[in-house]
CSV table of C-alpha atoms and ligand atoms in Angstrom, one decimal:
chain,number,residue,atom,x,y,z
A,1,MET,CA,-8.9,21.7,16.9
A,2,GLU,CA,-7.8,24.8,15.0
A,3,ASN,CA,-4.1,25.0,14.1
A,4,PRO,CA,-2.8,26.5,17.5
A,5,SER,CA,-1.2,29.9,17.3
A,6,PHE,CA,2.1,28.8,18.8
A,7,LEU,CA,2.6,26.7,15.6
A,8,HIS,CA,2.8,30.0,13.6
A,9,PRO,CA,0.5,28.8,10.8
A,10,GLN,CA,1.2,32.1,9.2
A,11,TYR,CA,4.8,31.1,8.7
A,12,GLU,CA,4.0,27.6,7.6
A,13,SER,CA,1.8,28.8,4.7
A,14,LEU,CA,4.1,31.5,3.3
A,15,SER,CA,4.6,31.9,-0.4
A,16,ARG,CA,8.1,31.8,-1.9
A,17,ALA,CA,8.3,35.5,-2.1
A,18,GLU,CA,7.2,35.9,1.5
A,19,ILE,CA,9.7,33.3,2.8
A,20,GLU,CA,12.5,35.1,1.0
A,21,ALA,CA,11.4,38.5,2.4
A,22,LEU,CA,11.3,37.1,5.9
A,23,GLN,CA,14.7,35.4,5.5
A,24,THR,CA,16.3,38.6,4.2
A,25,GLU,CA,14.9,40.5,7.2
A,26,ARG,CA,15.9,37.9,9.7
A,27,LEU,CA,19.4,37.4,8.2
A,28,GLN,CA,20.1,41.1,8.8
A,29,LYS,CA,19.2,40.7,12.4
A,30,THR,CA,21.3,37.5,12.7
A,31,LEU,CA,24.3,39.2,11.2
A,32,GLN,CA,24.0,42.1,13.7
A,33,GLN,CA,23.7,39.5,16.5
A,34,CYS,CA,26.8,37.6,15.2
A,35,MET,CA,28.9,40.7,15.6
A,36,LYS,CA,28.5,40.2,19.3
A,37,SER,CA,30.5,37.0,19.1
A,38,PRO,CA,34.4,37.4,19.1
A,39,PHE,CA,34.6,34.6,16.7
A,40,TYR,CA,32.4,36.1,14.0
A,41,ARG,CA,33.8,39.7,14.5
A,42,LYS,CA,37.2,38.3,13.8
A,43,ARG,CA,36.0,36.1,10.9
A,44,PHE,CA,34.4,39.1,9.3
A,45,GLU,CA,37.4,41.4,9.8
A,46,GLU,CA,39.7,38.8,8.3
A,47,ASN,CA,37.5,38.5,5.3
A,48,HIS,CA,37.1,42.3,5.0
A,49,ILE,CA,33.3,42.2,5.1
A,50,SER,CA,30.7,43.7,7.3
A,51,PRO,CA,27.0,42.9,7.8
A,52,ARG,CA,26.3,45.9,5.6
A,53,ASP,CA,27.7,44.1,2.6
A,54,ILE,CA,25.0,41.4,2.8
A,55,ARG,CA,21.9,43.1,1.5
A,56,SER,CA,20.0,40.2,-0.1
A,57,LEU,CA,20.0,36.5,-0.1
A,58,GLY,CA,22.1,36.7,-3.3
A,59,ASP,CA,24.9,38.1,-1.2
A,60,MET,CA,25.0,35.0,1.0
A,61,SER,CA,28.0,33.7,-0.9
A,62,LYS,CA,30.2,36.5,0.5
A,63,ILE,CA,29.8,35.1,4.0
A,64,PRO,CA,32.5,32.7,5.0
A,65,PHE,CA,31.5,29.1,5.9
A,66,THR,CA,31.4,28.0,9.5
A,67,THR,CA,32.6,24.4,10.2
A,68,LYS,CA,32.6,21.8,13.0
A,69,GLN,CA,36.3,22.6,13.4
A,70,ASP,CA,35.4,26.2,14.2
A,71,LEU,CA,33.1,25.0,17.0
A,72,ARG,CA,35.8,22.7,18.3
A,73,ASP,CA,38.5,25.4,18.2
A,74,ASN,CA,36.2,27.8,20.1
A,75,TYR,CA,35.0,25.2,22.6
A,76,PRO,CA,33.0,25.8,24.8
A,77,PHE,CA,31.7,29.3,24.6
A,78,GLY,CA,33.6,31.1,21.9
A,79,LEU,CA,30.7,31.5,19.5
A,80,SER,CA,28.2,32.8,22.1
A,81,THR,CA,26.5,36.1,21.2
A,82,VAL,CA,24.8,36.6,24.6
A,83,PRO,CA,26.2,36.8,28.2
A,84,LEU,CA,26.2,33.3,29.8
A,85,SER,CA,23.7,34.6,32.3
A,86,GLU,CA,21.1,34.6,29.5
A,87,VAL,CA,21.9,31.0,28.5
A,88,VAL,CA,19.5,28.5,30.0
A,89,ARG,CA,20.8,25.2,28.4
A,90,LEU,CA,23.7,23.8,26.6
A,91,HIS,CA,23.9,20.6,24.5
A,92,SER,CA,27.2,19.0,23.7
A,93,SER,CA,27.4,16.7,20.6
A,94,SER,CA,28.1,13.1,21.3
A,95,GLY,CA,31.5,13.6,19.9
A,96,THR,CA,31.3,10.4,17.8
A,97,THR,CA,33.6,11.9,15.2
A,98,GLY,CA,36.1,13.8,17.5
A,99,LYS,CA,36.4,16.5,20.1
A,100,PRO,CA,33.0,17.6,21.5
A,101,THR,CA,31.2,20.7,20.5
A,102,VAL,CA,28.8,22.8,22.4
A,103,ILE,CA,25.5,24.6,21.4
A,104,LEU,CA,24.0,27.2,23.6
A,105,HIS,CA,20.3,28.2,24.0
A,106,THR,CA,18.5,31.1,25.5
A,107,LYS,CA,15.0,30.7,26.9
A,108,ARG,CA,13.6,32.0,23.6
A,109,ASP,CA,15.8,29.6,21.6
A,110,ILE,CA,14.3,26.7,23.5
A,111,GLU,CA,10.8,28.0,22.9
A,112,GLN,CA,11.4,28.4,19.2
A,113,TRP,CA,12.8,24.9,19.0
A,114,ALA,CA,9.8,23.4,20.8
A,115,ASP,CA,7.5,25.3,18.4
A,116,ALA,CA,9.4,23.9,15.4
A,117,VAL,CA,9.1,20.3,16.7
A,118,ALA,CA,5.4,20.8,17.6
A,119,ARG,CA,4.8,22.1,14.1
A,120,CYS,CA,6.3,18.9,12.6
A,121,LEU,CA,4.3,16.6,14.8
A,122,TYR,CA,1.1,18.5,14.1
A,123,MET,CA,1.8,18.4,10.4
A,124,VAL,CA,1.7,14.5,10.5
A,125,GLY,CA,-1.6,14.5,12.3
A,126,LEU,CA,-0.7,14.2,16.0
A,127,ARG,CA,-3.1,15.9,18.3
A,128,PRO,CA,-3.9,16.1,22.1
A,129,GLY,CA,-5.2,12.7,22.9
A,130,ASP,CA,-2.3,11.0,21.2
A,131,VAL,CA,0.3,9.2,23.3
A,132,PHE,CA,3.9,10.0,22.2
A,133,GLN,CA,6.7,7.7,23.3
A,134,ASN,CA,10.2,8.9,22.8
A,135,THR,CA,12.9,6.2,22.6
A,136,SER,CA,15.8,8.6,22.2
A,137,GLY,CA,18.5,8.9,24.8
A,138,TYR,CA,17.8,11.9,27.0
A,139,GLY,CA,20.5,14.2,28.3
A,140,MET,CA,23.0,15.6,25.8
A,141,PHE,CA,21.5,13.8,22.8
A,142,THR,CA,19.0,16.4,21.4
A,143,GLY,CA,16.5,13.8,20.2
A,144,GLY,CA,15.4,13.3,23.9
A,145,LEU,CA,14.6,16.8,25.2
A,146,GLY,CA,14.0,18.2,21.7
A,147,PHE,CA,11.0,15.9,21.1
A,148,GLN,CA,10.0,16.1,24.7
A,149,TYR,CA,9.5,19.8,24.7
A,150,GLY,CA,7.9,19.8,21.2
A,151,ALA,CA,5.4,17.0,22.0
A,152,GLU,CA,4.5,18.7,25.3
A,153,ARG,CA,4.0,22.0,23.6
A,154,LEU,CA,1.5,20.3,21.3
A,155,GLY,CA,-0.3,18.9,24.3
A,156,LEU,CA,0.4,15.2,23.6
A,157,LEU,CA,0.6,12.8,26.5
A,158,THR,CA,4.3,12.2,26.5
A,159,VAL,CA,6.1,9.0,27.6
A,160,PRO,CA,9.8,9.9,28.0
A,161,ALA,CA,10.8,6.2,27.9
A,162,ALA,CA,14.4,7.0,26.8
A,163,ALA,CA,16.7,4.5,25.0
A,164,GLY,CA,17.1,0.8,25.7
A,165,ASN,CA,15.3,-1.9,27.6
A,166,THR,CA,13.2,-3.0,24.7
A,167,LYS,CA,10.8,-5.2,26.7
A,168,ARG,CA,10.0,-2.3,29.0
A,169,GLN,CA,9.4,-0.1,25.9
A,170,ILE,CA,6.9,-2.6,24.6
A,171,LYS,CA,5.2,-2.8,27.9
A,172,PHE,CA,4.8,1.0,27.9
A,173,ILE,CA,3.4,0.8,24.3
A,174,THR,CA,0.7,-1.7,25.3
A,175,ASP,CA,-0.1,-0.4,28.8
A,176,PHE,CA,-0.3,3.3,28.0
A,177,GLY,CA,-1.9,2.9,24.5
A,178,THR,CA,1.0,4.6,22.8
A,179,THR,CA,-0.1,5.9,19.3
A,180,ALA,CA,3.2,7.5,18.2
A,181,ILE,CA,6.8,6.7,18.6
A,182,HIS,CA,10.0,8.4,17.9
A,183,ALA,CA,12.9,6.0,17.1
A,184,ILE,CA,15.9,5.7,15.1
A,185,PRO,CA,15.3,3.3,12.1
A,186,SER,CA,17.5,0.5,13.4
A,187,TYR,CA,15.7,0.6,16.7
A,188,ALA,CA,12.2,0.5,15.0
A,189,GLY,CA,13.2,-2.9,13.5
A,190,ARG,CA,14.4,-4.1,16.9
A,191,LEU,CA,11.1,-3.2,18.5
A,192,TYR,CA,9.2,-5.3,16.0
A,193,GLU,CA,11.6,-8.3,16.5
A,194,VAL,CA,11.2,-8.2,20.3
A,195,MET,CA,7.4,-7.8,20.0
A,196,SER,CA,7.4,-10.9,17.8
A,197,GLU,CA,9.4,-12.9,20.4
A,198,MET,CA,6.9,-11.7,23.0
A,199,GLY,CA,4.0,-12.8,20.9
A,200,ILE,CA,2.8,-9.3,20.4
A,201,ASP,CA,1.3,-8.3,17.1
A,202,PRO,CA,1.6,-4.5,16.7
A,203,ARG,CA,-1.4,-4.2,14.5
A,204,ARG,CA,-3.6,-6.3,16.8
A,205,ASP,CA,-2.3,-5.6,20.2
A,206,THR,CA,-1.2,-1.9,20.1
A,207,ARG,CA,-2.7,1.5,19.1
A,208,LEU,CA,0.4,2.5,17.1
A,209,LYS,CA,-0.2,4.5,14.0
A,210,THR,CA,2.7,7.0,13.6
A,211,LEU,CA,6.4,6.6,13.7
A,212,VAL,CA,8.9,9.4,13.5
A,213,ILE,CA,12.2,8.1,12.3
A,214,GLY,CA,15.4,9.9,11.9
A,215,ALA,CA,18.9,10.6,13.3
A,216,GLU,CA,20.5,8.2,10.9
A,217,PRO,CA,20.4,7.5,7.1
A,218,HIS,CA,17.9,4.9,6.0
A,219,SER,CA,16.6,3.9,2.6
A,220,GLU,CA,13.0,4.2,1.3
A,221,GLU,CA,13.0,0.3,1.3
A,222,GLN,CA,13.8,0.4,5.0
A,223,ARG,CA,11.0,2.8,5.7
A,224,ARG,CA,8.5,0.7,3.9
A,225,ARG,CA,9.6,-2.4,5.7
A,226,ILE,CA,9.2,-0.7,9.1
A,227,GLU,CA,5.7,0.6,8.1
A,228,THR,CA,4.6,-2.9,7.1
A,229,MET,CA,6.1,-4.5,10.2
A,230,LEU,CA,4.6,-2.1,12.8
A,231,GLY,CA,1.5,-1.2,10.9
A,232,VAL,CA,2.3,2.6,11.0
A,233,LYS,CA,3.0,5.5,8.8
A,234,ALA,CA,6.7,6.4,9.2
A,235,TYR,CA,7.8,10.0,8.7
A,236,ASN,CA,11.4,11.0,8.1
A,237,SER,CA,12.8,13.6,10.5
A,238,PHE,CA,16.0,15.4,10.1
A,239,GLY,CA,17.9,17.4,12.7
A,240,MET,CA,21.3,18.0,14.2
A,241,SER,CA,22.6,19.4,17.4
A,242,GLU,CA,24.2,22.3,15.8
A,243,MET,CA,20.8,23.4,14.4
A,244,CYS,CA,19.1,22.8,17.8
A,245,GLY,CA,18.3,19.1,17.1
A,246,PRO,CA,15.1,17.6,15.7
A,247,GLY,CA,12.6,19.9,14.0
A,248,VAL,CA,14.9,21.2,11.2
A,249,ALA,CA,13.2,19.3,8.3
A,250,PHE,CA,10.3,16.8,8.4
A,251,GLU,CA,8.1,15.0,6.0
A,252,CYS,CA,4.5,16.0,5.5
A,253,PRO,CA,1.8,13.4,4.9
A,254,GLU,CA,2.8,13.2,1.3
A,255,GLN,CA,6.1,11.5,2.4
A,256,ASN,CA,8.0,12.8,-0.5
A,257,GLY,CA,11.0,14.7,1.0
A,258,MET,CA,11.4,16.7,4.1
A,259,HIS,CA,10.2,20.3,4.3
A,260,ILE,CA,12.9,22.4,5.8
A,261,TRP,CA,11.5,25.3,7.9
A,262,GLU,CA,12.8,28.3,6.0
A,263,ASP,CA,11.6,30.8,8.6
A,264,TYR,CA,14.4,29.2,10.8
A,265,TYR,CA,17.0,28.3,8.3
A,266,ILE,CA,18.4,29.5,5.0
A,267,VAL,CA,19.3,26.4,3.0
A,268,GLU,CA,22.1,26.0,0.4
A,269,ILE,CA,23.5,23.0,-1.3
A,270,VAL,CA,27.1,23.3,-2.3
A,271,ASP,CA,29.7,21.1,-4.1
A,272,PRO,CA,31.7,19.7,-1.2
A,273,VAL,CA,35.0,20.2,-3.1
A,274,THR,CA,34.6,23.5,-4.9
A,275,LEU,CA,32.1,24.9,-2.3
A,276,GLU,CA,30.2,26.5,-5.1
A,277,PRO,CA,26.4,26.2,-5.0
A,278,VAL,CA,24.9,23.4,-7.1
A,279,PRO,CA,21.5,23.9,-8.9
A,280,ASP,CA,18.3,22.7,-7.2
A,281,GLY,CA,18.0,19.0,-7.8
A,282,GLU,CA,21.7,18.1,-7.7
A,283,VAL,CA,23.3,16.4,-4.7
A,284,GLY,CA,25.8,18.2,-2.6
A,285,GLU,CA,26.6,19.2,0.9
A,286,LEU,CA,23.9,20.8,3.0
A,287,VAL,CA,24.8,24.2,4.3
A,288,LEU,CA,22.6,25.9,6.8
A,289,THR,CA,22.3,29.4,8.3
A,290,THR,CA,20.2,29.9,11.3
A,291,VAL,CA,18.0,33.1,11.1
A,292,ASN,CA,15.9,32.6,14.3
A,293,ARG,CA,18.4,32.0,17.0
A,294,GLU,CA,19.8,34.2,19.8
A,295,ALA,CA,22.5,32.5,21.9
A,296,MET,CA,24.5,31.0,19.1
A,297,PRO,CA,23.5,31.7,15.5
A,298,LEU,CA,25.6,29.9,12.8
A,299,LEU,CA,26.3,31.3,9.4
A,300,ARG,CA,26.7,29.0,6.4
A,301,TYR,CA,27.3,26.0,8.6
A,302,ARG,CA,28.7,23.0,6.6
A,303,THR,CA,26.7,20.1,7.9
A,304,ARG,CA,28.7,17.5,5.9
A,305,ASP,CA,25.4,15.8,5.1
A,306,LEU,CA,24.8,15.0,1.5
A,307,THR,CA,21.4,15.6,0.0
A,308,ARG,CA,19.6,17.6,-2.7
A,309,ILE,CA,16.7,19.9,-2.9
A,310,LEU,CA,13.8,18.3,-4.6
A,311,PRO,CA,12.5,20.3,-7.5
A,312,GLY,CA,8.8,21.2,-7.9
A,313,ASP,CA,6.0,21.9,-5.6
A,314,CYS,CA,4.6,19.6,-2.9
A,315,PRO,CA,1.0,18.7,-3.3
A,316,CYS,CA,0.4,19.6,0.4
A,317,GLY,CA,0.6,23.3,-0.5
A,318,ARG,CA,3.6,24.2,1.7
A,319,HIS,CA,6.2,26.2,-0.1
A,320,HIS,CA,9.1,25.4,2.3
A,321,LYS,CA,11.7,23.6,0.2
A,322,ARG,CA,12.0,19.8,0.5
A,323,LEU,CA,15.2,17.9,1.2
A,324,ASP,CA,15.6,14.5,-0.3
A,325,ARG,CA,16.5,11.6,2.0
A,326,MET,CA,20.0,12.0,3.2
A,327,LYS,CA,22.5,10.1,1.2
A,328,GLY,CA,24.9,10.0,4.2
A,329,ARG,CA,27.7,12.2,5.5
A,330,SER,CA,30.6,13.1,3.4
A,331,ASP,CA,32.7,11.1,5.9
A,332,ASP,CA,30.5,8.0,5.5
A,333,MET,CA,31.6,7.7,1.9
A,334,MET,CA,33.8,4.6,1.2
A,335,ILE,CA,36.3,4.7,-1.6
A,336,LEU,CA,37.0,1.3,-2.9
A,337,LYS,CA,39.2,0.7,-5.9
A,338,GLY,CA,38.6,4.3,-6.8
A,339,VAL,CA,34.8,4.1,-6.7
A,340,ASN,CA,32.8,6.2,-4.2
A,341,ILE,CA,30.2,4.2,-2.4
A,342,PHE,CA,27.6,5.0,0.3
A,343,PRO,CA,26.3,2.5,2.8
A,344,ILE,CA,22.8,3.5,1.9
A,345,GLN,CA,23.3,2.2,-1.7
A,346,ILE,CA,24.0,-1.2,-0.3
A,347,GLU,CA,21.0,-1.0,2.1
A,348,THR,CA,18.7,-0.1,-0.7
A,349,ILE,CA,19.5,-3.4,-2.5
A,350,LEU,CA,19.5,-5.6,0.6
A,351,MET,CA,16.2,-4.4,1.8
A,352,GLN,CA,14.5,-5.5,-1.4
A,353,PHE,CA,15.1,-9.2,-0.5
A,354,PRO,CA,12.2,-10.4,1.6
A,355,GLU,CA,14.4,-13.3,2.8
A,356,LEU,CA,16.8,-10.8,4.6
A,357,GLY,CA,16.5,-9.3,8.0
A,358,ASN,CA,17.2,-5.7,8.9
A,359,GLU,CA,20.7,-5.9,10.1
A,360,TYR,CA,23.8,-5.8,8.0
A,361,LEU,CA,27.5,-5.0,8.4
A,362,ILE,CA,30.0,-3.9,5.7
A,363,THR,CA,33.6,-4.7,6.4
A,364,LEU,CA,36.5,-3.3,4.3
A,365,THR,CA,39.9,-5.0,4.3
A,366,ASN,CA,42.8,-5.1,2.0
A,367,GLU,CA,45.2,-7.7,0.9
A,368,ASP,CA,48.3,-6.6,-1.0
A,369,ALA,CA,47.0,-3.6,-2.9
A,370,ASN,CA,43.6,-5.0,-3.2
A,371,ASP,CA,40.6,-3.5,-1.4
A,372,LEU,CA,37.9,-6.1,-0.4
A,373,MET,CA,34.4,-5.5,0.7
A,374,THR,CA,32.5,-8.1,2.8
A,375,VAL,CA,28.7,-7.6,3.3
A,376,GLU,CA,27.3,-9.7,6.1
A,377,VAL,CA,23.6,-9.7,6.2
A,378,GLU,CA,21.2,-11.6,8.5
A,379,LEU,CA,18.6,-14.0,7.2
A,380,LYS,CA,15.0,-13.3,8.4
A,381,GLU,CA,14.5,-17.0,9.1
A,382,PHE,CA,16.7,-20.0,9.7
A,383,SER,CA,17.3,-22.1,6.6
A,384,ASP,CA,19.4,-25.1,5.7
A,385,ASP,CA,18.3,-25.2,2.1
A,386,TYR,CA,21.8,-24.7,0.8
A,387,PRO,CA,21.2,-24.6,-2.9
A,388,LYS,CA,18.6,-21.9,-2.2
A,389,LEU,CA,20.9,-20.0,0.0
A,390,GLN,CA,23.6,-20.2,-2.6
A,391,ALA,CA,21.3,-18.9,-5.3
A,392,LEU,CA,20.3,-16.1,-3.0
A,393,THR,CA,23.8,-15.1,-2.3
A,394,LYS,CA,24.6,-15.0,-5.9
A,395,GLU,CA,21.7,-12.9,-6.8
A,396,ILE,CA,22.4,-10.4,-4.0
A,397,THR,CA,26.1,-10.2,-5.2
A,398,ARG,CA,25.0,-9.6,-8.7
A,399,GLN,CA,22.6,-6.8,-7.8
A,400,LEU,CA,25.2,-5.1,-5.5
A,401,LYS,CA,27.8,-5.2,-8.2
A,402,ASP,CA,25.3,-3.5,-10.6
A,403,GLU,CA,24.8,-0.8,-8.0
A,404,ILE,CA,28.3,-0.1,-6.7
A,405,LEU,CA,30.4,-1.4,-9.5
A,406,VAL,CA,32.5,-3.5,-7.1
A,407,THR,CA,32.0,-7.2,-6.4
A,408,PRO,CA,31.5,-7.7,-2.7
A,409,GLN,CA,31.8,-10.9,-0.8
A,410,VAL,CA,28.2,-11.6,0.5
A,411,ARG,CA,27.7,-13.7,3.7
A,412,LEU,CA,24.3,-14.7,4.9
A,413,VAL,CA,24.4,-15.0,8.7
A,414,PRO,CA,21.8,-16.3,11.2
A,415,LYS,CA,19.5,-13.7,12.7
A,416,GLY,CA,20.9,-12.0,15.8
A,417,SER,CA,24.6,-12.6,14.9
A,418,ILE,CA,25.2,-9.0,13.9
A,419,PRO,CA,25.8,-6.8,16.9
A,420,VAL,CA,23.3,-4.1,17.6
A,421,THR,CA,23.8,-1.0,19.7
A,422,ASP,CA,21.3,1.2,21.6
A,423,GLY,CA,22.5,4.2,19.6
A,424,LYS,CA,23.0,4.9,16.0
A,425,ALA,CA,23.7,1.8,14.0
A,426,VAL,CA,27.3,1.0,13.0
A,427,ARG,CA,27.1,-0.2,9.4
A,428,VAL,CA,30.7,0.0,8.2
A,429,ARG,CA,34.0,-1.3,9.7
A,430,ASP,CA,37.1,-0.2,7.8
A,431,LEU,CA,39.9,-2.5,8.7
A,432,ARG,CA,42.1,-1.5,5.9
A,433,LYS,CA,45.8,-1.1,6.8
A,434,THR,CA,47.6,1.8,5.2
A,435,LEU,CA,50.0,0.4,2.7
A,436,ILE,CA,53.5,1.9,2.7
B,1,LIG,P1,26.3,13.3,16.0
B,1,LIG,O1,26.9,14.3,15.0
B,1,LIG,O2,27.2,13.0,17.2
B,1,LIG,O3,25.8,12.1,15.4
B,1,LIG,P2,23.7,14.6,16.1
B,1,LIG,O4,22.7,14.0,17.0
B,1,LIG,O5,23.7,16.0,16.1
B,1,LIG,O6,25.1,14.1,16.7
B,1,LIG,O7,23.5,14.0,14.7
B,1,LIG,C1,23.1,14.8,13.5
B,1,LIG,C2,23.4,14.0,12.3
B,1,LIG,O8,22.6,12.8,12.2
B,1,LIG,C3,23.1,14.7,11.0
B,1,LIG,O9,24.2,15.6,10.7
B,1,LIG,C4,22.9,13.6,10.0
B,1,LIG,O10,24.2,13.1,9.6
B,1,LIG,C5,22.3,12.5,10.9
B,1,LIG,N1,20.8,12.6,10.7
B,1,LIG,C6,19.9,13.2,11.4
B,1,LIG,N2,18.7,13.0,10.9
B,1,LIG,C7,18.8,12.2,9.8
B,1,LIG,C8,17.9,11.7,8.9
B,1,LIG,N3,16.6,11.9,8.9
B,1,LIG,N4,18.4,10.9,7.9
B,1,LIG,C9,19.7,10.7,7.8
B,1,LIG,N5,20.6,11.2,8.7
B,1,LIG,C10,20.1,11.9,9.7
B,2,LIG,ZN1,4.4,18.7,1.7
């Protein structure tokens, strides 16, 4: 099959100069569109700027940032740039970190979003004939409908299984000959475990070959584990409700960072403290401007996700920039004894031990003025070889200390004793009391 026209191959294969020309043109249109929203009109007036002041991408820094707080303060429709009669769908964020926010979509927005997701799935080799099972929650969570529309647009046979009921998911996989799955990383591990309990070998008993994993941070080690367990190739997928949902950035078959679709988004990485741009290759906060959206364009939106732009060209030939694996959100960062630590650093170490399972939980407590970190991690298999377990605990502790510069208390726990949720995994519990 030729690359179908709705995937806009002409955009996918743009050179850098062409990408920037297209972004400049689309940015102008977006700025005009933003002036239809009371929020942006006021923001521009307060900052004494007008769309005319933004002539090139180099002028981006004159545009004020938009934050999640702005979305909350103007909840629900304050950032809309079209009459509500033109809006065909709204998604509301899960509100895991506070008051909910709303994103609005016109019919065209929904179509463009479906095209972006279809482009991602096509890029990793999915074609009509493939059976695509989506284990995301449907409803407000954009991973459900986002992948549904994209996969249908591509002509895949879709199985909208939705979240939960793992045994039923597995029955769908075997009965319908599922070849591709979308799952969050923690759930991919769970699928494997329940398959093993049911005596199902994914390589022998299923047609699975592709996994799309995203929605939560995960390490390269975790990806490789999942690939080996399920006998698939797993592609990292990044999206967020404010940017529609899935389809923002996606790995190509090279699996070396996620191409961000720059015909949809202008990408900047800024220092989260000074808010000044950092050079390509350095880690900072991802800031995105939508340039292809009608109902609710967002200018310089601070995602709070920390990542970097990978320098150099991708051997696949696409020139859209590549985002490195997400390091986490700025609010995931733990500060312990003055050291900044991300859960993903801990996961990277744990996943290198074949004796360990996939689940872990980090608990922070304090005694007197002393911060303590406990890392509970499950063993893959039961063992009562205490000297061996002791040596293993010691080695994990040593490697963690090397990485995070703090000595955690490591506890090996039996498989199944760390609580799992249907949604995004909870990796950190902060039980520290504020000391007066
Ligand atoms: P919520 O903000 O309530 O979790 P979203 O579904 O919009 O709702 O979640 C988007 C967030 O999920 C992103 O901002 C990012 O922190 C995280 N995320 C999404 N995809 C990935 C990914 N591939 N790797 C790491 N984190 C991701
Ligand atoms: Zn590539």
